[in-house]
Amino acid sequence: MTTYTPGIIKETSNGYFSISLMDELMSNREIYCLGEINQESAGALILQLKYLERQDSEKEITMYISSPGGEVSSGFAIYDTMKSVKCPIRTVCMGTAASFGAVLFAAGDTREMLPHSRLMIHDPLIAGNGLTGSAVSLSEKVEDLMKNRQILGGLLAAETGRTIDEIYEKTAKDTWFTAEEAIRFGLADSAIQLKPKKKRKPAGEKERKKVDEELPFK
């Protein structure tokens, strides 16, 4: 399935011009962490954060997150940038923010979730179909993995107000949180309220019969 990102046509005194949808959203200080976190996506987010800080170091930035996570090193780069810019950052979880996506969400100054979105946290994993190499190299990989576990555990403890042991208990396996559960655990601050549903009047017998008659097949 291909995706289409429309351009925006704007009219000025010098005529019409086109800009990308993402540029238009960024002009309103909205940026997006969508999909896998890797070197490319981290670089794009970091540049946007630094640019918006230069534009106004006091005005809030909104970061929308829907991500399964990804590279730990790239995630750390985004996290450190979020914490180093002077602008307050509002994070919004859409759909699912998992692994390092959940860590970035929890790093926001204000953290909001859409009502049906979810978070997932776990210990860092070794990517790949299997481990190969000498005993020394494998030992170094495990040691590095445990260091990242300690760092991530400390970050989540600081962001949630939970103890490190409480964090390790949850990250020992994939632990999922609904918006309500995330708020109780300290990963989120609030859930965004949806518009009230419009009351729909049930169709009467005549209306249902008319619809049935108009159906091309039964």
Tab-separated table of C-alpha atoms in Angstrom:
chain	number	residue	atom	x	y	z
A	1	MET	CA	0.000	0.000	0.000
A	2	THR	CA	1.447	3.358	-1.020
A	3	THR	CA	1.041	6.472	1.067
A	4	TYR	CA	0.263	9.897	-0.259
A	5	THR	CA	1.252	13.121	1.477
A	6	PRO	CA	-0.538	16.070	-0.128
A	7	GLY	CA	1.042	19.431	-0.728
A	8	ILE	CA	-0.518	22.652	0.517
A	9	ILE	CA	-1.327	25.429	-1.934
A	10	LYS	CA	-1.045	28.933	-0.497
A	11	GLU	CA	-1.884	32.267	-2.052
A	12	THR	CA	0.254	35.336	-1.427
A	13	SER	CA	0.629	38.744	-3.014
A	14	ASN	CA	3.261	37.181	-5.265
A	15	GLY	CA	0.932	34.438	-6.445
A	16	TYR	CA	0.407	30.798	-5.507
A	17	PHE	CA	3.067	28.496	-4.112
A	18	SER	CA	3.150	24.944	-2.794
A	19	ILE	CA	4.671	23.630	0.420
A	20	SER	CA	4.668	20.125	1.895
A	21	LEU	CA	2.088	19.145	4.475
A	22	MET	CA	4.842	18.369	7.016
A	23	ASP	CA	6.354	21.834	6.543
A	24	GLU	CA	2.947	23.408	7.117
A	25	LEU	CA	2.465	21.401	10.318
A	26	MET	CA	5.965	22.256	11.515
A	27	SER	CA	5.189	25.956	11.011
A	28	ASN	CA	2.550	25.393	13.711
A	29	ARG	CA	5.243	23.734	15.878
A	30	GLU	CA	3.878	20.227	15.341
A	31	ILE	CA	6.352	17.417	14.594
A	32	TYR	CA	5.854	13.682	14.163
A	33	CYS	CA	7.697	10.569	15.338
A	34	LEU	CA	6.084	7.952	13.109
A	35	GLY	CA	7.330	4.434	12.449
A	36	GLU	CA	10.696	2.933	13.331
A	37	ILE	CA	13.242	4.962	15.264
A	38	ASN	CA	16.518	4.839	13.358
A	39	GLN	CA	19.384	7.107	12.371
A	40	GLU	CA	17.409	8.750	9.565
A	41	SER	CA	14.221	9.437	11.542
A	42	ALA	CA	16.232	10.566	14.577
A	43	GLY	CA	18.217	13.002	12.450
A	44	ALA	CA	15.025	14.516	11.020
A	45	LEU	CA	13.434	14.948	14.462
A	46	ILE	CA	16.579	16.438	15.980
A	47	LEU	CA	16.858	19.009	13.190
A	48	GLN	CA	13.215	19.981	13.624
A	49	LEU	CA	13.567	20.336	17.393
A	50	LYS	CA	16.667	22.502	17.071
A	51	TYR	CA	15.097	24.665	14.360
A	52	LEU	CA	11.926	25.286	16.383
A	53	GLU	CA	14.019	26.137	19.430
A	54	ARG	CA	15.885	28.722	17.361
A	55	GLN	CA	12.589	30.171	16.126
A	56	ASP	CA	11.180	30.574	19.645
A	57	SER	CA	12.921	29.076	22.668
A	58	GLU	CA	9.900	29.530	24.946
A	59	LYS	CA	6.962	28.403	22.809
A	60	GLU	CA	5.703	24.844	23.176
A	61	ILE	CA	6.442	22.113	20.622
A	62	THR	CA	3.942	19.280	20.122
A	63	MET	CA	5.432	15.896	19.193
A	64	TYR	CA	2.972	13.248	18.000
A	65	ILE	CA	4.271	9.707	18.503
A	66	SER	CA	3.173	6.450	16.883
A	67	SER	CA	6.209	4.181	16.880
A	68	PRO	CA	7.174	0.565	17.581
A	69	GLY	CA	10.586	1.749	18.819
A	70	GLY	CA	13.877	0.942	17.147
A	71	GLU	CA	17.579	1.620	17.621
A	72	VAL	CA	18.543	2.442	21.185
A	73	SER	CA	21.360	4.793	20.139
A	74	SER	CA	19.018	6.775	17.877
A	75	GLY	CA	16.428	6.885	20.637
A	76	PHE	CA	18.979	8.277	23.086
A	77	ALA	CA	19.897	10.973	20.555
A	78	ILE	CA	16.270	12.125	20.320
A	79	TYR	CA	15.743	11.892	24.095
A	80	ASP	CA	18.846	13.953	24.872
A	81	THR	CA	17.803	16.586	22.336
A	82	MET	CA	14.300	16.795	23.813
A	83	LYS	CA	15.807	17.379	27.229
A	84	SER	CA	18.394	19.884	26.014
A	85	VAL	CA	16.162	22.267	24.047
A	86	LYS	CA	14.670	25.107	26.052
A	87	CYS	CA	11.179	24.789	24.581
A	88	PRO	CA	8.557	22.886	26.569
A	89	ILE	CA	7.580	19.730	24.680
A	90	ARG	CA	4.086	18.248	24.657
A	91	THR	CA	3.995	14.603	23.592
A	92	VAL	CA	0.854	12.961	22.234
A	93	CYS	CA	0.537	9.184	21.828
A	94	MET	CA	-1.434	8.062	18.782
A	95	GLY	CA	-2.109	4.371	18.269
A	96	THR	CA	0.907	2.705	19.869
A	97	ALA	CA	4.133	4.008	21.351
A	98	ALA	CA	6.260	0.969	22.188
A	99	SER	CA	9.800	0.332	23.416
A	100	PHE	CA	11.846	3.524	22.873
A	101	GLY	CA	8.735	5.158	21.412
A	102	ALA	CA	7.216	4.912	24.900
A	103	VAL	CA	10.384	6.339	26.473
A	104	LEU	CA	10.236	9.377	24.170
A	105	PHE	CA	6.565	9.836	24.949
A	106	ALA	CA	7.261	9.708	28.703
A	107	ALA	CA	9.985	12.344	28.257
A	108	GLY	CA	7.490	15.069	27.364
A	109	ASP	CA	6.850	17.990	29.702
A	110	THR	CA	3.143	17.404	29.099
A	111	ARG	CA	2.105	13.873	28.077
A	112	GLU	CA	-1.301	13.167	26.567
A	113	MET	CA	-2.753	9.987	25.075
A	114	LEU	CA	-5.620	9.482	22.703
A	115	PRO	CA	-8.246	7.375	24.511
A	116	HIS	CA	-7.617	4.157	22.555
A	117	SER	CA	-3.847	4.463	22.265
A	118	ARG	CA	-1.439	2.185	24.155
A	119	LEU	CA	2.098	2.199	25.511
A	120	MET	CA	4.484	-0.730	25.816
A	121	ILE	CA	7.764	-0.863	27.739
A	122	HIS	CA	10.356	-3.629	27.934
A	123	ASP	CA	14.084	-4.202	28.410
A	124	PRO	CA	16.337	-3.428	25.424
A	125	LEU	CA	16.711	-6.311	22.996
A	126	ILE	CA	19.512	-7.605	20.799
A	127	ALA	CA	18.305	-7.300	17.219
A	128	GLY	CA	18.979	-9.985	14.646
A	129	ASN	CA	18.143	-13.602	13.914
A	130	GLY	CA	20.762	-14.963	16.278
A	131	LEU	CA	23.963	-14.256	18.143
A	132	THR	CA	27.277	-15.056	16.512
A	133	GLY	CA	30.852	-14.337	17.435
A	134	SER	CA	33.469	-15.272	20.003
A	135	ALA	CA	32.755	-15.655	23.695
A	136	VAL	CA	34.502	-12.333	24.347
A	137	SER	CA	32.488	-10.437	21.734
A	138	LEU	CA	29.217	-11.954	22.999
A	139	SER	CA	30.147	-11.037	26.558
A	140	GLU	CA	30.746	-7.435	25.450
A	141	LYS	CA	27.352	-7.309	23.708
A	142	VAL	CA	25.582	-8.561	26.819
A	143	GLU	CA	27.494	-6.094	29.001
A	144	ASP	CA	26.482	-3.228	26.709
A	145	LEU	CA	22.881	-4.454	26.746
A	146	MET	CA	22.830	-4.447	30.554
A	147	LYS	CA	24.268	-0.919	30.628
A	148	ASN	CA	21.467	0.254	28.348
A	149	ARG	CA	18.961	-1.530	30.585
A	150	GLN	CA	20.252	0.386	33.605
A	151	ILE	CA	20.170	3.701	31.755
A	152	LEU	CA	16.663	3.166	30.378
A	153	GLY	CA	15.437	1.943	33.755
A	154	GLY	CA	16.785	5.099	35.375
A	155	LEU	CA	15.146	7.310	32.746
A	156	LEU	CA	11.762	5.652	33.159
A	157	ALA	CA	12.050	5.799	36.945
A	158	ALA	CA	12.743	9.538	36.752
A	159	GLU	CA	9.886	10.165	34.293
A	160	THR	CA	7.311	8.125	36.220
A	161	GLY	CA	8.317	8.656	39.847
A	162	ARG	CA	8.521	4.875	40.289
A	163	THR	CA	11.425	3.014	41.884
A	164	ILE	CA	13.970	1.286	39.694
A	165	ASP	CA	12.763	-2.095	40.979
A	166	GLU	CA	9.198	-1.270	39.944
A	167	ILE	CA	10.452	-0.345	36.487
A	168	TYR	CA	12.512	-3.541	36.151
A	169	GLU	CA	9.481	-5.588	37.185
A	170	LYS	CA	7.505	-4.113	34.288
A	171	THR	CA	10.298	-4.158	31.689
A	172	ALA	CA	11.306	-7.772	32.353
A	173	LYS	CA	8.646	-8.596	29.755
A	174	ASP	CA	6.479	-6.683	27.294
A	175	THR	CA	4.101	-4.685	29.501
A	176	TRP	CA	1.216	-2.883	27.836
A	177	PHE	CA	-0.660	0.098	29.231
A	178	THR	CA	-3.975	1.586	28.232
A	179	ALA	CA	-4.281	5.357	28.601
A	180	GLU	CA	-5.861	4.964	32.035
A	181	GLU	CA	-3.214	2.471	33.188
A	182	ALA	CA	-0.390	4.664	31.875
A	183	ILE	CA	-1.720	7.630	33.825
A	184	ARG	CA	-1.893	5.576	37.026
A	185	PHE	CA	1.657	4.272	36.529
A	186	GLY	CA	3.064	7.741	35.826
A	187	LEU	CA	3.894	7.271	32.145
A	188	ALA	CA	1.207	9.738	31.012
A	189	ASP	CA	-0.507	12.801	32.430
A	190	SER	CA	-3.928	12.754	30.800
A	191	ALA	CA	-6.120	11.343	28.044
A	192	ILE	CA	-7.463	13.579	25.300
A	193	GLN	CA	-11.246	13.721	25.380
A	194	LEU	CA	-13.042	12.794	22.184
A	195	LYS	CA	-15.931	14.814	20.828
A	196	PRO	CA	-19.260	13.664	22.288
A	197	LYS	CA	-20.977	11.169	20.046
A	198	LYS	CA	-23.986	12.379	18.118
A	199	LYS	CA	-27.140	10.628	19.205
A	200	ARG	CA	-28.460	8.645	16.292
A	201	LYS	CA	-32.156	7.918	16.072
A	202	PRO	CA	-32.820	4.228	15.363
A	203	ALA	CA	-34.374	3.630	11.969
A	204	GLY	CA	-38.035	2.731	12.041
A	205	GLU	CA	-39.578	-0.261	10.300
A	206	LYS	CA	-40.477	1.772	7.184
A	207	GLU	CA	-36.939	3.175	6.857
A	208	ARG	CA	-35.356	-0.258	7.264
A	209	LYS	CA	-37.698	-1.750	4.673
A	210	LYS	CA	-36.852	1.043	2.226
A	211	VAL	CA	-33.102	0.465	2.676
A	212	ASP	CA	-33.548	-3.277	2.161
A	213	GLU	CA	-35.443	-2.676	-1.071
A	214	GLU	CA	-32.688	-0.390	-2.385
A	215	LEU	CA	-29.856	-2.816	-1.694
A	216	PRO	CA	-28.356	-4.242	-4.917
A	217	PHE	CA	-28.198	-7.686	-3.373
A	218	LYS	CA	-29.618	-9.466	-0.346
